[in-house]
């Protein structure tokens, strides 16, 4: 029996108080830093009675109520001497005494070391200590005043703030009353910040910003091409393939994995969010094969060259800015500029087809032609002038890989049959055979080549596209998407056949020092393969009773062709309390502890934590620092924040059957007795990912 649980009433959320707001302000200002504070750590997170008694280096953080003695053993604080007073400060000589009566003593809030430290007053002005919070961001004057007013009100634990102050969206999100927006930054920005493996994603599913960043990084590498020996240049890495590439034997996959890794590192020197996206050759595959492989709208149906389709990211077009630059350059005649204006922003699978679409006579004016082709490369650095994808439809129709072909080779159990033979019996494996076809298809033959001319004339009209020739193939940016897909398929094959590897793991892969055995785990190279990912970052200092992400549409090609889906929780903090549980739902905005799970198609599953109370002193169970000292070789710290993953494939499929194409992730934290766990769940982010 299927249950519709979308309208279940949410559990009663804890009341928001000024005390919670004080902790929120201090946590937000502290960010991910964890200063010792003389062993107290984040002292404001101590139980309130302990917080009120904290003394750090002789300065009491919350001034006592007047007439209250200092705690036994504590260094006597002199709060009345700490704040800056008219005419002087605690760190400089007093101004000459005025005849007027002495100024009144400051209130409890102003006399508190916490307020003095947040304002950057002596001794927190750099003379003895830095401004509070240490290593964090300055707190705004309005928030400091809020904390001071709370102290002056007696540091209450459970009073609500004035209605006029408004309610924090952070707290509303922590209760599940407000949605967490999808991260505006690329998903790999989070992975770069958190030091976790980045995602190589399907180039057809990249967000506009992710694709723009990839193009910009490629363009930056190309800008160094005039410096022949500069390893930052695009051409440098193309020549590495020309001189060192391995094909037709067992090092085909291992060598290219290391090659892609080094190229990707150069990209990340420019933009650390960029990875090499993959081109899944079967993405647009249809039962009517010619319609998915061949271009019937921009080429002659009877043509046997320059008639193929490539992903939109690699196509060419002329835009208004490019047209303006061509006008300013003075090399393109007015009639040709007018023809280009007629195809403004239309995408073409090759430069030659753009000329045909605009009805420009290619070859009539070589200077004009070259100016246009150069501009196409500026507009889209992933397009390549020497690329004419396609071929004889009958030949390609018989050989172009179908999804079933790919699945068939993934089921091969022998590495050599899959990935090419050993040195003493080398042969092309099944994956490399398909790889060869795609090289020939995507590079294609040049329709303008004239027999008898130099077939290698890359400055003129060569016989074929660069992708066809191993010596220059990596000059075409589509090469990198093609080989990223080859590497993805090997990674998928590895997961299906663990431990089945090449013959000689100790062999070195020149020109690098890495060995074949070093390539077996892609996580060691800092990446994984995902078709698409939706990431929602959270405030990791505020416990979450419920989580609700924004409703995010999935791209049609992602919905149409994904093998699995996963909900991920990133960097869940260890909590010094009894273990708790996290129920995960999709598209259930009102989910709570009472929401049914059995028979509920929106229920993904439950994650279970294993924690406990702290056995050490203050700070013992705090999260460890994000980075280690250079020579710290100790084991992974016990309280390192953990990551959780839960298979959401069935829930996604059930929602798709109901016609839903957008997804929201919902979390509910609960104790083992079934009550809401309002103080338990602290984490960095939640994501919903789709795999190829």
XYZ file of C-alpha atoms in Angstrom:
692
model
C 0.000 0.000 0.000
C 1.372 3.390 -1.017
C 0.985 6.290 1.385
C 0.968 9.955 0.422
C 2.867 11.643 3.218
C 3.400 15.068 1.754
C 1.018 16.824 4.129
C 2.192 15.376 7.434
C 2.348 18.101 10.095
C 5.891 19.000 11.135
C 7.044 18.380 14.686
C 6.972 21.246 17.141
C 10.269 23.112 16.757
C 12.156 24.495 19.755
C 11.462 28.129 20.551
C 14.097 30.543 19.338
C 15.634 32.604 22.143
C 18.079 35.447 22.556
C 20.549 32.980 24.075
C 20.471 30.877 20.891
C 20.926 34.035 18.845
C 24.010 34.972 20.909
C 25.566 31.576 20.170
C 24.609 31.887 16.519
C 26.355 35.277 16.225
C 29.544 33.985 17.824
C 29.565 30.775 15.784
C 29.032 32.591 12.512
C 31.861 35.009 13.282
C 34.157 32.108 14.223
C 33.524 30.208 10.995
C 35.559 26.998 10.848
C 38.239 28.163 13.289
C 38.828 26.461 16.632
C 41.113 28.538 18.907
C 41.911 27.006 22.288
C 40.741 29.913 24.461
C 42.911 28.505 27.264
C 41.384 25.052 26.821
C 37.716 26.086 26.770
C 37.360 26.058 22.982
C 34.071 27.685 21.979
C 33.268 28.681 25.531
C 29.835 30.043 24.600
C 28.802 26.465 23.714
C 29.397 25.313 27.300
C 26.291 24.842 29.456
C 25.031 28.307 30.313
C 26.046 28.228 34.019
C 29.613 27.321 32.969
C 29.663 29.927 30.204
C 28.828 32.631 32.754
C 31.874 31.685 34.855
C 34.531 31.410 32.113
C 37.760 33.334 32.799
C 40.338 33.453 29.989
C 43.805 34.681 30.865
C 42.429 36.565 33.849
C 39.558 38.209 31.985
C 36.068 37.098 32.921
C 33.986 36.768 29.768
C 30.648 37.561 31.456
C 30.969 40.088 34.255
C 29.436 38.944 37.537
C 26.311 40.496 38.947
C 27.444 43.321 41.208
C 28.223 41.994 44.630
C 28.842 38.436 43.387
C 32.283 37.126 44.382
C 34.651 35.809 41.739
C 34.795 32.004 41.456
C 37.339 30.296 43.669
C 40.737 29.941 42.067
C 40.036 32.391 39.265
C 42.324 35.290 38.639
C 40.538 38.424 39.738
C 39.190 40.311 36.794
C 38.863 44.056 36.862
C 36.118 44.699 34.373
C 35.600 48.284 35.451
C 39.175 49.034 34.401
C 38.960 47.348 31.009
C 36.536 49.411 28.909
C 37.809 52.577 27.300
C 36.706 55.585 29.286
C 36.564 59.231 28.264
C 40.025 60.723 28.107
C 42.029 57.525 28.371
C 42.222 53.756 28.042
C 43.357 50.761 30.028
C 46.599 50.705 28.079
C 47.659 54.348 28.285
C 48.051 57.001 30.946
C 44.834 58.589 32.148
C 43.832 62.036 31.064
C 44.133 64.795 33.611
C 41.410 64.512 36.200
C 38.391 66.680 35.614
C 36.709 68.450 38.444
C 33.450 66.732 37.610
C 32.212 63.648 39.449
C 33.768 60.342 38.319
C 32.002 58.662 35.412
C 29.490 55.967 36.295
C 30.616 52.382 36.293
C 29.730 50.502 33.117
C 26.823 48.105 33.122
C 27.328 44.357 33.348
C 27.311 43.924 29.581
C 29.821 46.677 28.844
C 32.037 45.400 31.680
C 32.107 41.857 30.317
C 35.331 40.664 28.724
C 33.292 39.192 25.860
C 31.918 42.606 24.870
C 35.276 44.303 25.384
C 36.905 41.634 23.201
C 34.283 41.855 20.472
C 34.761 45.639 20.328
C 38.543 45.240 20.079
C 39.180 47.258 23.233
C 42.202 46.789 25.495
C 43.492 44.172 26.221
C 41.854 42.783 23.049
C 43.229 45.561 20.848
C 46.381 43.675 19.875
C 48.463 44.880 22.805
C 47.886 41.604 24.670
C 45.248 39.661 22.756
C 43.603 39.971 19.335
C 40.001 41.025 18.901
C 37.390 38.360 19.635
C 36.597 35.914 18.182
C 40.189 34.845 17.606
C 40.953 33.885 13.996
C 37.368 34.772 13.091
C 35.522 37.696 11.510
C 34.619 40.923 13.349
C 31.098 41.010 14.783
C 28.908 43.909 13.669
C 28.162 46.727 16.101
C 24.463 45.840 16.094
C 25.181 42.211 16.988
C 27.614 43.251 19.745
C 24.887 45.483 21.151
C 22.442 42.555 20.970
C 24.822 40.420 23.076
C 25.444 43.284 25.502
C 21.696 43.806 25.958
C 21.276 40.074 26.620
C 23.949 40.227 29.338
C 22.350 43.335 30.851
C 19.032 41.462 30.894
C 20.611 38.795 33.102
C 21.720 36.288 30.405
C 18.325 34.547 30.230
C 18.258 31.098 28.680
C 14.700 30.954 27.426
C 13.264 34.358 26.574
C 12.286 35.147 23.012
C 13.706 38.280 21.367
C 11.497 41.282 20.715
C 9.193 40.739 17.776
C 10.648 43.758 16.042
C 14.078 42.112 15.905
C 12.799 39.584 13.409
C 13.674 35.921 13.274
C 16.973 34.605 11.985
C 16.671 32.727 8.710
C 19.474 30.500 9.967
C 17.295 29.369 12.860
C 14.261 29.033 10.603
C 16.271 26.750 8.328
C 17.497 24.764 11.331
C 13.865 24.076 12.255
C 13.007 23.126 8.684
C 10.622 26.062 8.303
C 12.693 27.664 5.561
C 14.439 26.136 2.545
C 18.194 25.892 2.169
C 18.959 27.345 -1.275
C 21.008 25.452 -3.819
C 24.605 26.613 -3.659
C 25.193 29.409 -6.165
C 28.834 28.416 -6.512
C 29.946 25.374 -8.534
C 29.685 22.141 -6.566
C 33.447 21.771 -6.850
C 33.913 25.020 -4.944
C 32.640 23.209 -1.866
C 34.887 20.220 -2.542
C 37.882 22.502 -2.968
C 37.101 24.346 0.262
C 36.560 21.111 2.193
C 39.460 19.173 0.693
C 37.253 16.363 -0.633
C 37.358 14.708 -4.087
C 35.927 16.876 -6.844
C 33.342 15.790 -9.384
C 34.002 15.224 -13.051
C 30.544 15.631 -14.510
C 28.763 15.005 -17.772
C 29.473 17.969 -20.036
C 25.824 17.997 -21.125
C 24.716 18.490 -17.495
C 27.102 21.260 -16.401
C 25.528 24.443 -15.095
C 26.143 27.564 -17.210
C 28.689 28.783 -14.659
C 30.528 25.446 -14.538
C 30.760 25.341 -18.327
C 31.855 28.986 -18.464
C 34.618 28.320 -15.931
C 35.863 25.321 -17.912
C 35.956 27.370 -21.112
C 37.757 30.225 -19.364
C 40.422 27.885 -17.968
C 41.011 26.324 -21.410
C 41.260 29.810 -22.951
C 43.791 30.834 -20.322
C 45.947 27.787 -21.109
C 45.747 28.593 -24.825
C 46.935 32.131 -24.112
C 50.360 30.675 -23.229
C 50.705 28.670 -26.461
C 53.282 31.032 -27.942
C 55.642 29.980 -25.131
C 56.631 26.565 -26.423
C 58.147 25.184 -23.202
C 55.588 26.665 -20.799
C 53.822 23.757 -19.077
C 50.877 26.068 -18.397
C 50.070 26.137 -22.113
C 47.451 24.041 -23.870
C 49.888 23.163 -26.653
C 52.472 21.853 -24.191
C 50.083 19.151 -23.001
C 48.986 18.323 -26.543
C 52.633 17.629 -27.384
C 52.999 15.344 -24.343
C 50.444 13.036 -25.967
C 52.230 13.235 -29.304
C 55.510 12.103 -27.765
C 54.520 9.722 -24.955
C 51.007 8.298 -25.466
C 50.381 4.574 -24.948
C 47.931 2.684 -27.149
C 47.148 -0.909 -28.021
C 48.323 -2.531 -24.789
C 47.641 -2.620 -21.056
C 49.062 0.846 -20.303
C 46.485 2.545 -22.530
C 44.101 3.189 -19.623
C 46.687 3.734 -16.898
C 48.828 6.179 -18.895
C 45.851 8.274 -19.988
C 44.519 8.424 -16.411
C 47.767 10.038 -15.257
C 47.829 12.269 -18.347
C 44.333 13.605 -17.627
C 45.258 14.119 -13.984
C 48.244 16.329 -14.819
C 46.257 18.320 -17.383
C 43.470 18.782 -14.850
C 45.951 20.036 -12.267
C 47.027 22.735 -14.720
C 43.385 23.747 -15.124
C 42.988 23.883 -11.347
C 46.026 26.133 -11.031
C 43.836 28.602 -12.951
C 40.488 27.755 -11.337
C 40.390 25.129 -8.561
C 36.708 24.376 -9.240
C 37.386 23.088 -12.766
C 37.618 19.397 -13.619
C 37.637 17.699 -17.036
C 33.982 16.925 -17.877
C 33.249 13.735 -19.775
C 31.473 13.242 -23.082
C 29.160 10.253 -22.778
C 28.975 9.084 -26.406
C 25.560 7.488 -25.859
C 23.921 10.564 -24.309
C 21.615 11.371 -27.219
C 21.299 7.848 -28.542
C 17.902 7.072 -30.015
C 16.323 4.087 -31.686
C 16.506 6.135 -34.884
C 20.310 6.097 -34.844
C 20.948 8.568 -37.691
C 18.900 11.222 -35.909
C 21.086 10.990 -32.823
C 24.454 10.765 -34.599
C 24.079 12.621 -37.890
C 23.209 16.219 -38.645
C 20.262 16.173 -41.030
C 19.494 19.901 -40.777
C 22.883 21.511 -41.436
C 24.501 19.084 -43.871
C 23.716 17.308 -47.120
C 21.917 14.031 -46.258
C 24.019 12.262 -48.887
C 27.319 13.648 -47.564
C 29.932 11.240 -46.247
C 31.981 13.885 -44.438
C 31.263 16.669 -41.944
C 27.795 15.379 -41.132
C 28.058 14.284 -37.482
C 26.744 15.693 -34.222
C 28.901 16.641 -31.232
C 27.758 17.909 -27.803
C 26.551 21.504 -27.738
C 29.458 22.571 -25.523
C 31.884 21.889 -28.403
C 29.922 23.611 -31.182
C 30.506 27.029 -32.736
C 28.370 30.127 -33.164
C 28.754 33.825 -33.797
C 27.421 36.222 -31.177
C 26.953 39.974 -31.205
C 30.244 40.682 -29.429
C 32.099 38.514 -31.930
C 30.368 40.189 -34.848
C 31.339 43.596 -33.455
C 34.969 42.514 -33.159
C 34.962 41.285 -36.755
C 33.542 44.624 -37.898
C 36.240 46.473 -35.971
C 38.968 44.215 -37.373
C 38.311 45.293 -40.942
C 39.156 41.924 -42.537
C 35.597 40.729 -43.196
C 33.586 42.350 -46.039
C 30.262 44.003 -45.280
C 28.215 41.401 -47.185
C 29.820 38.578 -45.203
C 29.158 40.423 -41.950
C 25.527 40.708 -43.003
C 25.399 36.985 -43.708
C 26.830 36.242 -40.259
C 24.234 38.512 -38.695
C 21.600 36.238 -40.224
C 22.821 33.233 -38.184
C 23.548 35.110 -34.965
C 23.661 32.746 -31.939
C 22.786 29.653 -34.005
C 24.946 26.648 -33.053
C 26.755 24.582 -35.676
C 28.589 21.268 -35.372
C 31.537 22.548 -37.404
C 32.906 25.822 -38.706
C 32.296 24.768 -42.282
C 28.621 24.174 -41.526
C 28.374 27.681 -40.084
C 29.661 29.021 -43.412
C 27.107 26.882 -45.258
C 24.295 27.994 -42.941
C 25.182 31.648 -43.467
C 25.564 31.075 -47.240
C 29.164 32.315 -47.184
C 31.352 30.988 -50.007
C 34.163 29.354 -48.018
C 37.543 29.707 -49.737
C 36.636 32.761 -51.789
C 38.326 35.154 -49.344
C 40.891 33.264 -47.187
C 41.740 36.322 -45.080
C 38.089 36.857 -44.182
C 37.578 33.119 -43.628
C 40.472 32.894 -41.201
C 39.335 35.964 -39.275
C 35.907 34.365 -38.814
C 37.360 31.000 -37.775
C 39.691 32.659 -35.282
C 36.771 34.557 -33.786
C 34.764 31.343 -33.395
C 37.604 29.994 -31.261
C 37.527 33.115 -29.088
C 33.772 32.830 -28.559
C 34.004 29.144 -27.632
C 37.482 27.880 -26.688
C 36.109 24.306 -26.774
C 35.416 24.533 -30.510
C 38.263 23.539 -32.842
C 38.902 24.706 -36.396
C 40.291 21.351 -37.554
C 37.212 19.281 -36.733
C 34.686 17.930 -39.251
C 32.730 15.289 -37.311
C 30.960 12.510 -39.175
C 31.559 9.956 -41.887
C 29.806 7.408 -44.083
C 26.462 6.861 -42.393
C 26.359 3.156 -43.214
C 29.800 2.577 -41.717
C 29.256 4.689 -38.592
C 25.726 3.370 -38.102
C 27.139 -0.146 -37.763
C 29.903 0.811 -35.329
C 28.739 3.745 -33.192
C 28.307 2.476 -29.596
C 24.825 1.967 -28.229
C 24.100 1.956 -24.490
C 23.832 -1.828 -24.785
C 27.296 -1.994 -26.364
C 28.763 -0.080 -23.442
C 27.019 -2.293 -20.899
C 28.255 -5.376 -22.730
C 31.907 -4.391 -22.503
C 31.474 -3.426 -18.839
C 30.480 -7.042 -18.177
C 33.783 -8.401 -19.511
C 35.630 -9.989 -16.598
C 39.153 -10.032 -18.047
C 41.156 -6.787 -17.888
C 42.944 -7.443 -21.176
C 39.712 -8.119 -23.060
C 38.316 -4.912 -21.628
C 41.308 -2.572 -21.541
C 43.941 -3.981 -24.008
C 46.481 -6.782 -23.767
C 49.766 -7.238 -21.877
C 53.181 -6.381 -23.262
C 54.026 -9.956 -24.252
C 50.678 -10.454 -26.017
C 49.381 -6.978 -26.737
C 46.135 -6.249 -28.561
C 43.403 -3.593 -28.602
C 40.729 -4.256 -25.978
C 37.000 -3.650 -26.366
C 37.011 -0.191 -24.764
C 39.958 1.004 -26.833
C 38.231 -0.225 -29.985
C 35.240 2.062 -29.328
C 37.665 4.824 -28.334
C 39.324 4.580 -31.753
C 35.997 4.924 -33.551
C 35.080 8.093 -31.639
C 38.458 9.633 -32.489
C 37.801 9.054 -36.190
C 34.153 10.120 -36.023
C 34.716 13.352 -34.080
C 37.751 14.466 -36.098
C 36.326 13.414 -39.432
C 37.570 14.083 -42.944
C 38.028 17.564 -44.387
C 35.588 18.081 -47.301
C 37.937 20.745 -48.720
C 41.052 18.605 -48.835
C 42.436 18.178 -52.351
C 44.207 14.934 -53.178
C 47.900 15.396 -53.804
C 48.255 18.250 -51.344
C 50.106 17.900 -48.037
C 47.734 15.889 -45.792
C 49.444 17.372 -42.705
C 48.982 21.019 -43.665
C 47.337 22.144 -40.418
C 47.678 25.807 -41.381
C 45.753 25.148 -44.573
C 43.433 22.290 -45.514
C 44.663 18.982 -44.021
C 43.168 15.663 -45.038
C 41.440 15.041 -41.710
C 40.622 16.578 -38.365
C 43.109 16.622 -35.520
C 41.207 13.984 -33.540
C 41.986 11.441 -36.273
C 45.758 11.730 -35.844
C 47.475 10.616 -32.612
C 50.279 13.145 -33.062
C 47.972 16.168 -32.893
C 44.762 14.769 -31.430
C 45.083 16.528 -28.051
C 45.063 19.949 -29.747
C 41.298 19.488 -30.118
C 39.542 20.276 -26.804
C 37.014 17.520 -27.490
C 39.881 15.062 -26.902
C 39.769 15.761 -23.173
C 36.035 15.110 -22.844
C 36.442 11.953 -24.906
C 39.240 10.588 -22.732
C 37.502 11.617 -19.530
C 34.685 9.310 -20.630
C 37.150 6.494 -21.350
C 38.552 6.937 -17.850
C 35.023 7.016 -16.387
C 34.174 3.711 -18.020
C 37.340 2.153 -16.649
C 36.452 3.475 -13.162
C 32.978 1.959 -13.509
C 34.478 -1.334 -14.711
C 36.820 -1.318 -11.688
C 33.855 -1.009 -9.324
C 32.201 -3.987 -11.037
C 35.370 -6.107 -11.060
C 37.465 -5.150 -8.010
C 41.034 -6.402 -7.944
C 41.225 -7.221 -11.668
C 44.116 -5.088 -12.881
C 46.967 -4.964 -15.440
C 49.897 -7.405 -15.340
C 52.682 -5.122 -14.157
C 51.614 -2.687 -11.396
C 55.232 -1.608 -10.799
C 55.790 -0.321 -14.356
C 56.509 3.425 -14.499
C 54.350 5.635 -16.737
C 56.702 8.103 -18.489
C 57.236 11.037 -18.470
C 56.004 10.874 -14.860
C 57.294 8.902 -11.889
C 53.926 7.336 -11.085
C 53.518 3.610 -11.605
C 50.667 1.566 -13.039
C 49.700 0.545 -9.500
C 49.402 4.183 -8.457
C 46.478 4.646 -10.854
C 44.063 2.069 -9.473
C 42.084 4.397 -7.169
C 40.719 7.621 -8.661
C 40.074 9.044 -5.181
C 43.862 9.232 -4.800
C 43.791 11.682 -7.715
C 41.074 13.769 -6.070
C 38.043 13.149 -8.285
C 34.960 11.020 -8.840
C 32.467 10.766 -11.704
C 28.932 12.137 -11.358
C 26.330 12.893 -13.967
C 24.971 15.826 -11.968
C 24.942 17.157 -8.401
C 22.724 19.519 -6.390
C 24.497 20.926 -3.309
C 22.939 22.775 -0.361
C 25.312 24.263 2.202
C 24.288 24.668 5.832
C 25.418 26.622 8.881
C 27.576 24.037 10.617
C 27.345 25.796 13.989
C 23.568 25.592 14.416
C 21.968 22.198 15.221
C 19.294 21.154 12.767
C 16.099 19.448 13.852
C 14.819 19.306 10.290
C 16.348 20.152 6.920
C 14.521 21.258 3.790
C 16.363 21.997 0.556
C 15.109 24.154 -2.260
C 13.115 22.291 -4.896
C 15.634 21.862 -7.725
C 14.798 20.697 -11.277
C 16.935 17.923 -12.727
C 18.042 18.282 -16.351
C 16.019 16.157 -18.809
C 19.079 14.155 -19.891
C 19.851 13.411 -16.239
C 16.348 12.106 -15.607
C 16.331 10.120 -18.840
C 19.630 8.360 -18.279
C 21.095 7.861 -14.812
C 22.074 4.601 -13.180
C 21.553 5.684 -9.576
C 20.901 8.608 -7.250
C 22.329 9.308 -3.816
C 21.653 11.641 -0.906
C 24.889 12.691 0.774
C 25.478 14.382 4.113
C 28.832 16.159 4.232
C 30.997 16.545 7.338
C 28.538 15.588 10.068
C 30.095 16.624 13.377
C 30.650 14.246 16.259
C 28.275 15.156 19.079
C 28.904 14.546 22.775
C 25.500 13.009 23.399
C 23.707 9.742 22.872
C 23.537 8.500 19.300
C 20.740 9.765 17.085
C 19.100 8.991 13.758
C 18.430 10.916 10.555
C 15.467 10.029 8.373
C 15.789 11.068 4.742
C 12.870 11.876 2.439
C 12.440 13.431 -0.986
C 9.791 16.034 -1.834
C 8.289 15.907 1.671
C 8.457 19.510 2.919
C 6.461 18.806 6.088
C 8.279 15.607 7.075
C 8.715 15.094 10.825
C 9.313 12.300 13.312
C 5.719 11.116 12.878
C 5.861 10.920 9.063
C 5.242 7.295 7.991
C 8.094 5.441 6.349
C 6.655 2.046 5.419
C 4.923 2.161 2.069
C 5.998 5.766 1.592
C 7.594 6.143 -1.871
C 9.166 9.428 -0.781
C 11.108 7.818 2.049
C 14.762 7.217 1.181
C 16.011 5.583 4.367
C 17.575 6.252 7.752
C 21.146 7.108 8.727
C 22.292 6.145 12.214
C 25.029 7.839 14.207
C 27.249 6.293 16.879
C 28.461 8.931 19.325
C 28.819 9.286 23.098
C 29.652 11.611 25.930
C 33.106 13.161 26.135
C 35.626 11.525 28.466
C 38.199 14.345 28.309
C 38.565 17.920 29.417
C 37.373 21.081 27.677
C 38.087 20.933 23.960
C 38.869 17.195 23.966
C 35.918 16.326 21.744
C 36.015 19.384 19.497
C 36.395 18.736 15.756
C 40.079 18.525 14.820
C 41.673 21.335 12.786
C 40.873 21.323 9.074
C 44.571 21.137 8.177
C 47.441 19.283 9.821
C 50.871 20.510 10.707
C 53.420 19.592 8.071
C 55.028 16.779 10.058
C 51.957 15.487 11.870
C 51.825 11.826 10.773
C 49.391 10.641 13.417
C 46.298 8.627 12.564
C 43.003 10.245 11.569
C 41.597 11.989 14.674
C 38.708 10.240 16.403
C 36.279 13.127 16.148
C 36.846 13.936 12.460
C 33.469 14.958 10.949
C 31.980 12.074 8.985
C 30.208 11.725 5.641
C 27.058 9.678 5.026
C 25.561 8.343 1.793
C 22.161 6.814 1.164
C 20.904 5.273 -2.077
C 17.945 7.320 -3.330
C 17.474 5.574 -6.687
C 14.130 3.957 -5.813
C 12.662 7.148 -4.362
C 13.722 9.186 -7.403
C 12.219 6.569 -9.733
C 8.940 6.554 -7.794
C 8.669 10.332 -7.987
C 9.493 10.316 -11.698
C 6.661 7.837 -12.253
C 4.357 10.410 -10.674
C 5.610 13.002 -13.165
C 7.896 14.894 -10.784
C 11.081 16.295 -12.334
C 12.310 18.527 -9.492
C 13.597 17.267 -6.169
C 13.802 18.472 -2.602
C 15.832 16.723 0.103
C 14.263 16.521 3.561
C 15.980 15.384 6.755
C 14.503 14.705 10.182
C 16.769 14.219 13.226
C 15.350 12.071 16.012
C 16.418 10.366 19.202
C 16.193 6.625 19.741
C 12.969 7.126 21.716
C 11.432 8.772 18.642
C 11.476 12.334 19.952
C 12.926 15.192 17.870
C 16.701 15.536 18.241
C 16.927 19.313 18.256
C 20.542 19.586 19.426
C 22.201 16.779 17.481
C 22.749 17.366 13.780
C 25.566 19.698 12.747
C 26.895 19.358 9.197
C 28.456 21.330 6.363
C 26.189 20.466 3.439
C 23.623 18.121 1.910
C 23.641 17.007 -1.711
C 21.606 14.960 -4.152
C 23.783 13.383 -6.829
C 23.023 11.416 -9.969
C 25.442 8.894 -11.447
C 25.797 7.933 -15.115
